[in-house]
Each structure stands twice: as structure tokens, then as C-alpha cells.
PDB file of C-alpha atoms in Angstrom:
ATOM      1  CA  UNK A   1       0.000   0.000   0.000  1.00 76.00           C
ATOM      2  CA  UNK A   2       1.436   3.402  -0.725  1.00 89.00           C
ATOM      3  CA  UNK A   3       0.828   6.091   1.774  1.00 95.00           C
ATOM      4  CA  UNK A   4       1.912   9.108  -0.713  1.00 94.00           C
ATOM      5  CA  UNK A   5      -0.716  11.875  -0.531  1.00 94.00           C
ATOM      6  CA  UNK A   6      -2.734   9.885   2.581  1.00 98.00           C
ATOM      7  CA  UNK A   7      -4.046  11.850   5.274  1.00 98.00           C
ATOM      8  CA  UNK A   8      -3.122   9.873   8.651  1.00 98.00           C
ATOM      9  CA  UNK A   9      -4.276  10.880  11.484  1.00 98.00           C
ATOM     10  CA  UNK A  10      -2.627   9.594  14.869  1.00 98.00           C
ATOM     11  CA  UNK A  11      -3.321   9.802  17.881  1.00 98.00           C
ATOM     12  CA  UNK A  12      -0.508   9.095  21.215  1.00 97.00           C
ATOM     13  CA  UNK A  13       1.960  10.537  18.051  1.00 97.00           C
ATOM     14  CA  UNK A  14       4.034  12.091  20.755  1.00 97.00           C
ATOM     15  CA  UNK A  15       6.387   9.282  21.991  1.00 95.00           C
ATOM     16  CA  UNK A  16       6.507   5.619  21.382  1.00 94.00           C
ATOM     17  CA  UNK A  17       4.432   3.774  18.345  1.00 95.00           C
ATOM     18  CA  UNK A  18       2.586   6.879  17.973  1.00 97.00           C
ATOM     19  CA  UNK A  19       5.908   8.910  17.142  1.00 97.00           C
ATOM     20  CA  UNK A  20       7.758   6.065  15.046  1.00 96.00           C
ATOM     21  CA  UNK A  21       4.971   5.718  12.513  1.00 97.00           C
ATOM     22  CA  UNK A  22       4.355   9.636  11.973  1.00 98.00           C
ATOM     23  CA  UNK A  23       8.341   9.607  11.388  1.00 97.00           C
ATOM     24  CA  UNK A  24       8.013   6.390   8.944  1.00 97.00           C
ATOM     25  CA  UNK A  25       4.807   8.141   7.586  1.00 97.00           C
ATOM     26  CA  UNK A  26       6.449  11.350   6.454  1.00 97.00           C
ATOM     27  CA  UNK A  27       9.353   9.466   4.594  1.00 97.00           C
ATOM     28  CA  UNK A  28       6.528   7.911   2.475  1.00 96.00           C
ATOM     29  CA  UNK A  29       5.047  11.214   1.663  1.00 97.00           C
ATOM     30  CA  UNK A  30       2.327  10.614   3.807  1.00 98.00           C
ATOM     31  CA  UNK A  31      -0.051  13.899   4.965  1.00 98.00           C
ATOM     32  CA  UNK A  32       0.019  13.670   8.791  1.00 98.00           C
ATOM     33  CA  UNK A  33      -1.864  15.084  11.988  1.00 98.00           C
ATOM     34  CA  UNK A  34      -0.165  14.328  14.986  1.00 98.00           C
ATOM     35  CA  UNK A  35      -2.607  14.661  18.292  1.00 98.00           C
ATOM     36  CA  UNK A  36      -1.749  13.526  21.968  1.00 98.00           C
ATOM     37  CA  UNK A  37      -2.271  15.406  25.024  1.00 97.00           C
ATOM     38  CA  UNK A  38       1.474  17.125  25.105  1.00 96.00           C
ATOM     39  CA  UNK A  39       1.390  19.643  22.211  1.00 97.00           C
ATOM     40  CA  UNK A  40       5.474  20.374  23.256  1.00 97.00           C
ATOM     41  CA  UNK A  41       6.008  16.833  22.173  1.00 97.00           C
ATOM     42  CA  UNK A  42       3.836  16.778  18.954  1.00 98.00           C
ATOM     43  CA  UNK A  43       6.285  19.730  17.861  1.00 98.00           C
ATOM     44  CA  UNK A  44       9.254  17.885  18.568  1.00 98.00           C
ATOM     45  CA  UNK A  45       7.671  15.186  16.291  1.00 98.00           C
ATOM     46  CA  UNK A  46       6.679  17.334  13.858  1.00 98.00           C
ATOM     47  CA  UNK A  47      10.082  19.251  13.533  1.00 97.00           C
ATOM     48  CA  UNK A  48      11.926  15.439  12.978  1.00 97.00           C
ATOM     49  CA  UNK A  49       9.112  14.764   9.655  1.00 97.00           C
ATOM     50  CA  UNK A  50      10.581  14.784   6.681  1.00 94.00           C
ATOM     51  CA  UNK A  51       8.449  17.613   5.548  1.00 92.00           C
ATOM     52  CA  UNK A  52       7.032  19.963   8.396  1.00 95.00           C
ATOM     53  CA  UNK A  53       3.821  21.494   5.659  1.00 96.00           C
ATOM     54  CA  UNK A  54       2.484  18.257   5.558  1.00 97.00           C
ATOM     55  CA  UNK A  55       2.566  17.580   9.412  1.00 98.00           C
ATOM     56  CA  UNK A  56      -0.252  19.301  11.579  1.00 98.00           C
ATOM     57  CA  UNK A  57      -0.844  19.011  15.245  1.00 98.00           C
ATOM     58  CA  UNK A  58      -4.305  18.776  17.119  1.00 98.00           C
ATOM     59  CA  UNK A  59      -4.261  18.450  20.727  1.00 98.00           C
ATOM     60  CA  UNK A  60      -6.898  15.947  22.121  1.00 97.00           C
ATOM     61  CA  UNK A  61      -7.487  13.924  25.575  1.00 98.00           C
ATOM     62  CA  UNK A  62      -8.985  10.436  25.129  1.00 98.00           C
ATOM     63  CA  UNK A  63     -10.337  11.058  28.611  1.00 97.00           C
ATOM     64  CA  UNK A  64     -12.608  13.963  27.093  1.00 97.00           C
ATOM     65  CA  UNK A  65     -14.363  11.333  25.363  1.00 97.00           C
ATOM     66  CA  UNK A  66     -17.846  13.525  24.931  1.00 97.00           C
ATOM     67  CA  UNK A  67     -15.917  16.266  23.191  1.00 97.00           C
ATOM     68  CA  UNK A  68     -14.029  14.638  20.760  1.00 98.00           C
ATOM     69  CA  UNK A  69     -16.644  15.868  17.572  1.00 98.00           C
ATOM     70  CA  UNK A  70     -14.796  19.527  17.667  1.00 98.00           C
ATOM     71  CA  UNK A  71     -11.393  17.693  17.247  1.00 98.00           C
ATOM     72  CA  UNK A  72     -12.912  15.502  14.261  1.00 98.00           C
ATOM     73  CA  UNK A  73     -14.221  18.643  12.851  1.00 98.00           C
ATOM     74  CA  UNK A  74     -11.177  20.528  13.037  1.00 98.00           C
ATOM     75  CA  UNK A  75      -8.679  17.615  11.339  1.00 98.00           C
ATOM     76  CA  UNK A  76     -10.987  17.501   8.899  1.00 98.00           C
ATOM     77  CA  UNK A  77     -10.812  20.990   8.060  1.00 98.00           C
ATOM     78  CA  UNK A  78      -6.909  20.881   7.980  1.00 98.00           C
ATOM     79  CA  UNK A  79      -7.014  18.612   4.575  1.00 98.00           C
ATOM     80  CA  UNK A  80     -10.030  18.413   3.810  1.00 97.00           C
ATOM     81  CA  UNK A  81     -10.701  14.930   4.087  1.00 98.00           C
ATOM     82  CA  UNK A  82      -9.071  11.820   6.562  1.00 98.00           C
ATOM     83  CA  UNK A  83      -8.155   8.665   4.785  1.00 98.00           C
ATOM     84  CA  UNK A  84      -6.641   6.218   8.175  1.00 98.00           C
ATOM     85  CA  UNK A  85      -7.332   7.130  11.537  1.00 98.00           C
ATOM     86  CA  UNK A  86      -4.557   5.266  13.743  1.00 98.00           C
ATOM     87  CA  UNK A  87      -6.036   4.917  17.207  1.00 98.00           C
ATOM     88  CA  UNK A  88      -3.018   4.675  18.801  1.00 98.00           C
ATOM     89  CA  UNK A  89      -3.715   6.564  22.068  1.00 97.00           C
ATOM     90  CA  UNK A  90      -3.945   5.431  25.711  1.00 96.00           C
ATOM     91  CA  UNK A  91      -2.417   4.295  29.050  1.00 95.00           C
ATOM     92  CA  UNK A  92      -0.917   1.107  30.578  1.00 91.00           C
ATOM     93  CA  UNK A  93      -1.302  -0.255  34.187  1.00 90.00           C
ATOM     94  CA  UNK A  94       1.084  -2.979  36.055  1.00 91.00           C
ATOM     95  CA  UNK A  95      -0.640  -4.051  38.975  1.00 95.00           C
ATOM     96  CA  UNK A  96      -1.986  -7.377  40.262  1.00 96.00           C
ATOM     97  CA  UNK A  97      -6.316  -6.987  40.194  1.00 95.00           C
ATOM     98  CA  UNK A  98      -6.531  -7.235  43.912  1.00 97.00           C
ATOM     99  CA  UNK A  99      -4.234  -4.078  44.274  1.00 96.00           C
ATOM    100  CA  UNK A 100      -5.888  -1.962  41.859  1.00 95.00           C
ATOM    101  CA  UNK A 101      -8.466   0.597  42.604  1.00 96.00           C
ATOM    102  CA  UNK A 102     -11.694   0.918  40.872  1.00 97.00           C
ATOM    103  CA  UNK A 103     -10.930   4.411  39.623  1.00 97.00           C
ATOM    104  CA  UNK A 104      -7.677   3.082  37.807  1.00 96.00           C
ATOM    105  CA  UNK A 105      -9.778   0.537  35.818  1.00 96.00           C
ATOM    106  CA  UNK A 106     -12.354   3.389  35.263  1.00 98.00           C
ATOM    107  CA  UNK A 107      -9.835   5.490  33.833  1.00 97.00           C
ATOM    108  CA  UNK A 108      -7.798   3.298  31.667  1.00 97.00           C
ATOM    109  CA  UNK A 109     -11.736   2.255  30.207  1.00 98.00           C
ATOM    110  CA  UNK A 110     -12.573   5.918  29.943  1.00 98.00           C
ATOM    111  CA  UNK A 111      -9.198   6.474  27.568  1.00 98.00           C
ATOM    112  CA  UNK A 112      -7.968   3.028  26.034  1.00 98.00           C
ATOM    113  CA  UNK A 113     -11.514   2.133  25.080  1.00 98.00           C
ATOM    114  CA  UNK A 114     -13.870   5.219  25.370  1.00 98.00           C
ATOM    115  CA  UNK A 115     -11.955   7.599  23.894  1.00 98.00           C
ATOM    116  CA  UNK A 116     -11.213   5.477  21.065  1.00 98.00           C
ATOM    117  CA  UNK A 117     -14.486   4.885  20.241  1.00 98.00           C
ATOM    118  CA  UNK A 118     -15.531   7.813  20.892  1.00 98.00           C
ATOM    119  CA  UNK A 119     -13.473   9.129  18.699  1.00 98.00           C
ATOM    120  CA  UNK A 120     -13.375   6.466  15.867  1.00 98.00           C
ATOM    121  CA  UNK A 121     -17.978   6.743  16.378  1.00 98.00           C
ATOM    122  CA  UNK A 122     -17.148  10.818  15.787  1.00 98.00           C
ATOM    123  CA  UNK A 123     -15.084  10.173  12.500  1.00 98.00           C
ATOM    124  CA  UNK A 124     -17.471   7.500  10.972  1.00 98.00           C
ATOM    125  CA  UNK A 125     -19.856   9.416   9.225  1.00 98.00           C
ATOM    126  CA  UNK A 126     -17.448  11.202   7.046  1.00 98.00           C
ATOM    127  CA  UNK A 127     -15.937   7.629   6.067  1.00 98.00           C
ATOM    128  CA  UNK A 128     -19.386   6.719   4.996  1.00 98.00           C
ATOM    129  CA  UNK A 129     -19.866  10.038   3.426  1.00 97.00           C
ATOM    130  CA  UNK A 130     -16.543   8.988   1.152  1.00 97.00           C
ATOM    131  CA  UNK A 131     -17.215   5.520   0.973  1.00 97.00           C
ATOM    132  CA  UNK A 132     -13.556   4.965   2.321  1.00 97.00           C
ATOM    133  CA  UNK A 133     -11.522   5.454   5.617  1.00 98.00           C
ATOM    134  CA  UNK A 134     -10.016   2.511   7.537  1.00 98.00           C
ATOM    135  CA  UNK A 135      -9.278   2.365  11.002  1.00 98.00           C
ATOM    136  CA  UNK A 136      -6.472   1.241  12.623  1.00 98.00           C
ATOM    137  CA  UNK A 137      -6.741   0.307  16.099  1.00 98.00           C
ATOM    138  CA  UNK A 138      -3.176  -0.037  18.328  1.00 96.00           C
ATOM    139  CA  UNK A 139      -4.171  -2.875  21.019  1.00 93.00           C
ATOM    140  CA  UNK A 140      -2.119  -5.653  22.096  1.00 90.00           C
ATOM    141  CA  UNK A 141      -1.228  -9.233  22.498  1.00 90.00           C
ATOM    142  CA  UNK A 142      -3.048  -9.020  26.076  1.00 87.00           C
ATOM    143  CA  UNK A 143      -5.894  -8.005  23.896  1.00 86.00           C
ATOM    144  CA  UNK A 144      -6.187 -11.561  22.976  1.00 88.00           C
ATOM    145  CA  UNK A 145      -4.757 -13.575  25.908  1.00 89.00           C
ATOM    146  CA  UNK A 146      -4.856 -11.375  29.546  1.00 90.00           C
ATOM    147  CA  UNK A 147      -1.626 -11.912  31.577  1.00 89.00           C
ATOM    148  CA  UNK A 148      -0.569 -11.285  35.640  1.00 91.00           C
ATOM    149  CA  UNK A 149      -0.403  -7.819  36.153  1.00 93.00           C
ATOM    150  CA  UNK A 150      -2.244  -6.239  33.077  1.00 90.00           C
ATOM    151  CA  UNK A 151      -5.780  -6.994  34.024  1.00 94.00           C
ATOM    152  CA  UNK A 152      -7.611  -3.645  33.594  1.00 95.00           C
ATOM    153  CA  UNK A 153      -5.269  -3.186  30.486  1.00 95.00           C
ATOM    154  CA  UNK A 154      -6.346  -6.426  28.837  1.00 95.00           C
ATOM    155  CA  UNK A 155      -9.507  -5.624  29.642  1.00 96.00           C
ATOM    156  CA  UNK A 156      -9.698  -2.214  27.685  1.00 96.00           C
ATOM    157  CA  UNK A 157      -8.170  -4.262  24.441  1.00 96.00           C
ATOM    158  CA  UNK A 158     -10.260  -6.955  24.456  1.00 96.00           C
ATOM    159  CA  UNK A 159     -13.217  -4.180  24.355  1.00 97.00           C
ATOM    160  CA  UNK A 160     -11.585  -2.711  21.473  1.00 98.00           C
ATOM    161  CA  UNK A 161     -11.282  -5.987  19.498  1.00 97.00           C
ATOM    162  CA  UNK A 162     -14.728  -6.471  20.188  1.00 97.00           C
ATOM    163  CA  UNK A 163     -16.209  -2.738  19.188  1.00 98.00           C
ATOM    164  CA  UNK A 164     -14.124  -2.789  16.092  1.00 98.00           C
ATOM    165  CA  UNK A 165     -14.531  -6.236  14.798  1.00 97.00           C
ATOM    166  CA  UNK A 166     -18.428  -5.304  15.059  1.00 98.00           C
ATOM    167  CA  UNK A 167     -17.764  -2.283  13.129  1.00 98.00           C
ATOM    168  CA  UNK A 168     -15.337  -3.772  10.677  1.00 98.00           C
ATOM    169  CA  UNK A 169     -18.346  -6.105   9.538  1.00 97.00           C
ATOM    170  CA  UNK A 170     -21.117  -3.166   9.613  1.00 98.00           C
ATOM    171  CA  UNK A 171     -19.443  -0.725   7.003  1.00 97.00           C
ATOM    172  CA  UNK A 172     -17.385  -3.741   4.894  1.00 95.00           C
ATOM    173  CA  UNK A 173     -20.196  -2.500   2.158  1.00 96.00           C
ATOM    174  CA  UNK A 174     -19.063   1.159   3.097  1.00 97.00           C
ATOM    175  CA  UNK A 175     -15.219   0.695   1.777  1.00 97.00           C
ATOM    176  CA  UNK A 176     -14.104   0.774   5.615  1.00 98.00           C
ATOM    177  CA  UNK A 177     -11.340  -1.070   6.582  1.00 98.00           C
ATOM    178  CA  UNK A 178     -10.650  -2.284  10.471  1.00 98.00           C
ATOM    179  CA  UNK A 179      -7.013  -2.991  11.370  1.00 97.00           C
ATOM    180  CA  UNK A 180      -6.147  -4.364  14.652  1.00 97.00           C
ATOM    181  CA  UNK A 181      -2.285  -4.782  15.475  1.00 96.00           C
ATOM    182  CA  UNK A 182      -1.383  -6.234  18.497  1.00 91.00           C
ATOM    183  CA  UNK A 183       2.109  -6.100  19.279  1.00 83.00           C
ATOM    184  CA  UNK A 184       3.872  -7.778  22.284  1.00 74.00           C
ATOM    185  CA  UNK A 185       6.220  -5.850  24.701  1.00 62.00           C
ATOM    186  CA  UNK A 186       7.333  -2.841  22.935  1.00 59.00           C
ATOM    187  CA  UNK A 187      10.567  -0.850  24.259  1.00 55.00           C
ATOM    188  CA  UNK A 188       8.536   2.384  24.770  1.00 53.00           C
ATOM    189  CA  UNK A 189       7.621   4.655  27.969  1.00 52.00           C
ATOM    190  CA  UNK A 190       4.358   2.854  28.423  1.00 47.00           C
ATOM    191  CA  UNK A 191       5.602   0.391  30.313  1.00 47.00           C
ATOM    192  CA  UNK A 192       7.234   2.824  32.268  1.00 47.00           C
ATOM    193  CA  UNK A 193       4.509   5.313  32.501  1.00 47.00           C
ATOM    194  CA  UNK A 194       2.484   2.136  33.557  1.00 46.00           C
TER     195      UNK A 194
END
């Protein structure tokens, strides 16, 4: 697939996964909007693209999950369009289930999985307007098999592979395309941050 002249939009593009693929991106000519939370960040990204025009910057919280239809609106308006939508976003926890409070689950729910729907539900109608978009969802091996220590994590995956494998086979007449990658242990600050 060539991603010369796409519009990408990612989201957690300010360290990690998020970061690699806008740089990757922008060496395939790619049109890129970088969002996370840290707009200081985002600009560091955007200064190491290969060309800084085609890189803009939209600052979103998962967390704000009922106001994510502004956000849509305005990456929209930046290219007109939105062909991939990486929902690559969100939070990791390292705790045994006993030990963690209700309120952590909550949270990693409200911004792994709500946000990213929210977000993703937001974006839908103008990928049925165009009769093309795909999604690409950033979960995780635990998405598929929970381990020690990642329970609310897991959890918030496996609700992803279960929203977007319904939506995948809704709008397969619509041209929309679901990706889910699910990489193991990455060497990023997620695990840290965790």
C-alpha cells in the first residue's frame, strides 16, 4: 500500500508507536496530523518529519471522550478529508487486580476504550460520506490472551477488538477497513509510565 498523498491521522503521536509511525509516515510522503495530550512533544515530532507542511498538530485527551466531535471537525478541516485514523492513544497499568483501585480501571476504560471509540464513532460518518476510511486500532497481544499484572489493560483491548470487529463487519459495504495490530512488549515509555 502506498501512503503518498494519505491523510493519517494519529493519535498518542508524541512518543513511542505513535511517534515512530508519523516519522516512517512522512518518509513515504504521507499527509500527517499528529494529536496527543502534550502539544510540546507533537512539535518535537513534527520538527523530525521529513516535511514539516504536511505535518499538523491537534491536541486531544482520550479522557474527554464527549468532546471529541470539535477535534474531528477541526482535522478535517486541515485537509479536507481523513483517509486512516490510527487509534493509537492510551495508558498502561502494572498491577496485580486485587491491588488496583476501581478508579484506575475506570480510567484506563474511559481512555484506552472510550476515547477510542468515541473518537473512531465521531469520524465515521465522514468515512461513509466517502465511501472509504479505515481504522487502525493499536491494542495488544493481552488483547487476545490477559496476563498477571495487566488486568484492567487487557480488559480495555479486548473491548476494542470487540467494538471494532463489530464495526469492521457493519461498514465492509461502506469501503471501511478495520485494522487491529497487536504487538507484544514494545521498548517504549508505556511500560514505564504504567
Amino acid at each position: 500500500m502506498s501512503f503518498s498523498g494519505k491523510i493519517v491521522w494519529i493519535t498518542g503521536a508524541s512518543s513511542g508507536i505513535g511517534k515512530a509511525l508519523a516519522l516512517e509516515l512522512s518518509k513515504q510522503e504521507a499527509k500527517i496530523i499528529l494529536s496527543s495530550r502534550k502539544k510540546e512533544d507533537l512539535e518535537l515530532v513534527k520538527q523530525q518529519c521529513k516535511n514539516v507542511n504536511d505535518v499538523k498538530i491537534i491536541t486531544l485527551d482520550l479522557e474527554d471522550y464527549n468532546n471529541l466531535q470539535p477535534k474531528v471537525d477541526a482535522a478535517i478541516a486541515l485537509f479536507g478529508k481523513i483517509d486512516i485514523l490510527v487509534n493509537n492513544g492510551g495508558i498502561s497499568q502494572r498491577s496485580f487486580a486485587k491491588d488496583t483501585l476501581i478508579s484506575v480501571d475506570k480510567r484506563i476504560m474511559d481512555i484506552n476504550y472510550l476515547g477510542t471509540v468515541a473518537l473512531s464513532k465521531a469520524l465515521l460518518p465522514h468515512f461513509i460520506e466517502n465511501k472509504m476510511g479505515h481504522f487502525v486500532v493499536t491494542t495488544s497481544i493481552v488483547g487476545k490472551i490477559g496476563t498477571p499484572l495487566r488486568s484492567s489493560y487487557a480488559a480495555s483491548k479486548h473491548a476494542l477488538h470487540g467494538f471494532f470487529d463489530s464495526l469492521r463487519a457493519e461498514h465492509h459495504n461502506d469501503n471501511i477497513a478495520v485494522t487491529l495490530v497487536c504487538p507484544g512488549f514494545v521498548n517504549t515509555n508505556i511500560s514505564k509510565n504504567g
